[in-house]
Coordinates of N, CA and C in Angstrom, one line a residue:
L1 N -20.6 2.2 -22.4 CA -20.7 1.1 -21.5 C -19.7 1.2 -20.3
A2 N -18.5 1.7 -20.7 CA -17.5 1.8 -19.7 C -17.9 2.7 -18.5
V3 N -18.6 3.8 -18.9 CA -19.1 4.8 -17.9 C -20.1 4.1 -17.0
L4 N -20.9 3.2 -17.5 CA -21.9 2.5 -16.7 C -21.2 1.6 -15.7
R5 N -20.2 0.9 -16.2 CA -19.4 -0.1 -15.3 C -18.6 0.7 -14.3
W6 N -18.1 1.9 -14.7 CA -17.4 2.7 -13.7 C -18.3 3.1 -12.6
G7 N -19.6 3.4 -12.9 CA -20.6 3.8 -11.9 C -20.8 2.7 -10.9
E8 N -20.8 1.5 -11.5 CA -21.1 0.3 -10.6 C -19.9 -0.1 -9.8
N9 N -18.7 0.2 -10.2 CA -17.5 -0.2 -9.5 C -16.7 1.0 -8.9
K10 N -17.1 2.1 -9.1 CA -16.4 3.3 -8.5 C -16.2 3.2 -7.0
E11 N -17.2 2.8 -6.3 CA -17.1 2.7 -4.8 C -16.0 1.7 -4.4
I12 N -15.9 0.6 -5.1 CA -15.0 -0.5 -4.8 C -13.5 0.1 -5.0
M13 N -13.3 0.8 -6.1 CA -12.0 1.4 -6.4 C -11.6 2.5 -5.4
E14 N -12.6 3.4 -5.1 CA -12.3 4.5 -4.2 C -12.1 4.0 -2.8
N15 N -12.8 3.0 -2.4 CA -12.6 2.4 -1.0 C -11.2 1.8 -0.9
T16 N -10.8 1.1 -2.0 CA -9.5 0.5 -2.0 C -8.4 1.5 -1.9
V17 N -8.5 2.6 -2.7 CA -7.5 3.6 -2.6 C -7.5 4.3 -1.3
R18 N -8.7 4.5 -0.7 CA -8.8 5.1 0.6 C -8.2 4.3 1.7
E19 N -8.4 3.0 1.6 CA -7.7 2.1 2.6 C -6.2 2.3 2.6
F20 N -5.6 2.3 1.5 CA -4.2 2.4 1.5 C -3.7 3.8 1.8
E21 N -4.5 4.8 1.5 CA -4.1 6.2 1.9 C -4.2 6.3 3.5
E22 N -5.3 5.8 4.0 CA -5.5 5.8 5.5 C -4.4 5.0 6.2
K23 N -4.0 3.9 5.6 CA -3.0 3.0 6.2 C -1.7 3.8 6.2
A24 N -1.3 4.4 5.1 CA -0.1 5.1 5.0 C 0.0 6.3 6.0
L25 N -1.1 7.0 6.1 CA -1.2 8.2 7.0 C -1.1 7.7 8.5
A26 N -1.7 6.6 8.8 CA -1.7 6.1 10.1 C -0.3 5.6 10.5
E27 N 0.4 5.0 9.6 CA 1.7 4.4 9.8 C 2.8 5.4 9.8
L28 N 2.6 6.5 9.1 CA 3.6 7.5 8.9 C 4.3 8.0 10.2
P29 N 3.6 8.3 11.3 CA 4.3 8.7 12.5 C 5.2 7.6 13.1
L30 N 4.8 6.3 12.9 CA 5.6 5.2 13.4 C 6.8 5.1 12.6
V31 N 6.7 5.2 11.2 CA 7.8 5.1 10.3 C 8.8 6.2 10.7
E32 N 8.3 7.5 10.8 CA 9.2 8.6 11.1 C 9.9 8.4 12.4
K33 N 9.2 7.9 13.4 CA 9.8 7.6 14.7 C 11.0 6.6 14.6
K34 N 10.7 5.6 13.9 CA 11.7 4.5 13.7 C 13.0 5.1 13.0
V35 N 12.7 5.9 12.0 CA 13.8 6.5 11.2 C 14.6 7.4 12.1
Q36 N 13.9 8.2 12.9 CA 14.6 9.1 13.9 C 15.4 8.3 14.9
E37 N 14.9 7.2 15.3 CA 15.6 6.4 16.3 C 16.9 5.8 15.7
I38 N 16.8 5.4 14.5 CA 18.0 4.9 13.8 C 19.0 6.1 13.6
M39 N 18.5 7.2 13.1 CA 19.4 8.3 12.8 C 20.1 8.9 14.1
N40 N 19.3 8.8 15.2 CA 19.8 9.4 16.5 C 20.6 8.4 17.3
S41 N 20.7 7.2 16.9 CA 21.4 6.1 17.6 C 22.9 6.5 17.9
K42 N 23.3 6.2 19.0 CA 24.7 6.6 19.4 C 25.7 5.8 18.6
N43 N 25.3 4.6 18.1 CA 26.1 3.7 17.2 C 25.2 3.2 16.1
P44 N 25.0 4.0 15.1 CA 24.2 3.6 13.9 C 24.7 2.3 13.3
A45 N 26.0 2.1 13.3 CA 26.5 0.9 12.6 C 26.0 -0.4 13.3
Q46 N 25.6 -0.3 14.6 CA 25.2 -1.5 15.3 C 23.7 -1.7 15.2
E47 N 23.0 -0.8 14.6 CA 21.5 -0.9 14.4 C 21.3 -2.1 13.5
P48 N 20.2 -2.8 13.6 CA 20.0 -4.0 12.8 C 19.7 -3.6 11.3
L49 N 19.2 -2.4 11.1 CA 19.0 -1.9 9.8 C 19.4 -0.4 9.6
S50 N 19.9 -0.1 8.5 CA 20.1 1.4 8.2 C 18.8 2.0 7.8
V51 N 18.8 3.3 7.8 CA 17.5 4.0 7.4 C 17.1 3.5 6.0
N52 N 18.1 3.5 5.1 CA 17.7 3.1 3.7 C 17.1 1.7 3.7
Q53 N 17.7 0.7 4.5 CA 17.2 -0.6 4.5 C 15.8 -0.7 5.1
Y54 N 15.6 0.1 6.2 CA 14.3 0.1 6.9 C 13.3 0.6 5.9
L55 N 13.5 1.7 5.3 CA 12.5 2.3 4.4 C 12.3 1.4 3.1
T56 N 13.3 0.8 2.6 CA 13.2 -0.1 1.5 C 12.3 -1.2 1.9
I57 N 12.5 -1.8 3.0 CA 11.7 -3.0 3.4 C 10.2 -2.5 3.7
Y58 N 10.1 -1.4 4.3 CA 8.7 -0.8 4.6 C 8.0 -0.6 3.3
T59 N 8.6 0.1 2.3 CA 7.9 0.5 1.1 C 7.7 -0.8 0.2
N60 N 8.6 -1.8 0.3 CA 8.4 -3.0 -0.4 C 7.2 -3.7 0.1
D61 N 7.1 -3.8 1.4 CA 5.9 -4.5 2.1 C 4.6 -3.8 1.7
F62 N 4.6 -2.5 1.7 CA 3.5 -1.7 1.4 C 3.0 -1.9 0.0
A63 N 4.0 -1.8 -0.9 CA 3.7 -2.0 -2.4 C 3.2 -3.5 -2.6
R64 N 3.8 -4.5 -1.9 CA 3.3 -5.9 -2.1 C 1.8 -6.0 -1.7
A65 N 1.5 -5.3 -0.5 CA 0.1 -5.3 -0.1 C -0.8 -4.7 -1.1
A66 N -0.4 -3.6 -1.7 CA -1.2 -2.9 -2.7 C -1.4 -3.8 -3.9
I67 N -0.3 -4.4 -4.4 CA -0.3 -5.3 -5.5 C -1.3 -6.5 -5.2
Q68 N -1.1 -7.1 -4.1 CA -2.0 -8.2 -3.7 C -3.5 -7.7 -3.8
K69 N -3.8 -6.6 -3.3 CA -5.2 -6.1 -3.3 C -5.7 -5.9 -4.7
Y70 N -4.8 -5.3 -5.5 CA -5.3 -5.0 -6.9 C -5.4 -6.3 -7.7
N71 N -4.6 -7.3 -7.3 CA -4.7 -8.6 -8.0 C -6.1 -9.3 -7.6
E72 N -6.5 -9.0 -6.3 CA -7.8 -9.5 -5.9 C -8.9 -8.8 -6.7
L73 N -8.7 -7.5 -6.9 CA -9.8 -6.8 -7.7 C -9.8 -7.2 -9.1
Y74 N -8.6 -7.5 -9.6 CA -8.5 -8.0 -11.0 C -9.3 -9.3 -11.1
E75 N -9.2 -10.2 -10.2 CA -9.9 -11.5 -10.2 C -11.4 -11.2 -10.1
L76 N -11.8 -10.3 -9.2 CA -13.2 -9.9 -9.1 C -13.8 -9.4 -10.4
F77 N -13.1 -8.4 -11.0 CA -13.6 -7.8 -12.2 C -13.5 -8.8 -13.4
W78 N -12.5 -9.5 -13.4 CA -12.4 -10.5 -14.5 C -13.5 -11.5 -14.5
T79 N -13.8 -12.0 -13.3 CA -15.0 -12.9 -13.1 C -16.2 -12.2 -13.5
K80 N -16.4 -11.0 -13.0 CA -17.6 -10.3 -13.2 C -17.9 -9.9 -14.7
Y81 N -16.8 -9.6 -15.5 CA -17.0 -9.1 -16.8 C -16.4 -10.0 -17.9
A82 N -16.1 -11.3 -17.5 CA -15.4 -12.2 -18.5 C -16.2 -12.4 -19.7
R83 N -17.5 -12.3 -19.6 CA -18.3 -12.5 -20.8 C -18.7 -11.2 -21.5
G84 N -18.1 -10.1 -21.1 CA -18.4 -8.9 -21.8 C -19.1 -7.9 -20.9
F85 N -19.3 -6.7 -21.4 CA -20.0 -5.7 -20.6 C -21.4 -6.0 -20.5

């Protein structure tokens, strides 16, 4: 039964993963540029964020978005299969 359900939901899961992969790849040049700007600053101490702070905030936001999406999928699948397969 699990294989049958995977067949029904495979596209949903793959699309979700693909969304986040594409988002990460699209944002990577911007993230790298910002990190380079911070590192190449003439006075890094006066930057609003250090490289570590910037990357921590970015990855935290990205992870929260992924968690939110997977919570939405949890609700979808729980509702769909609450009464069994």
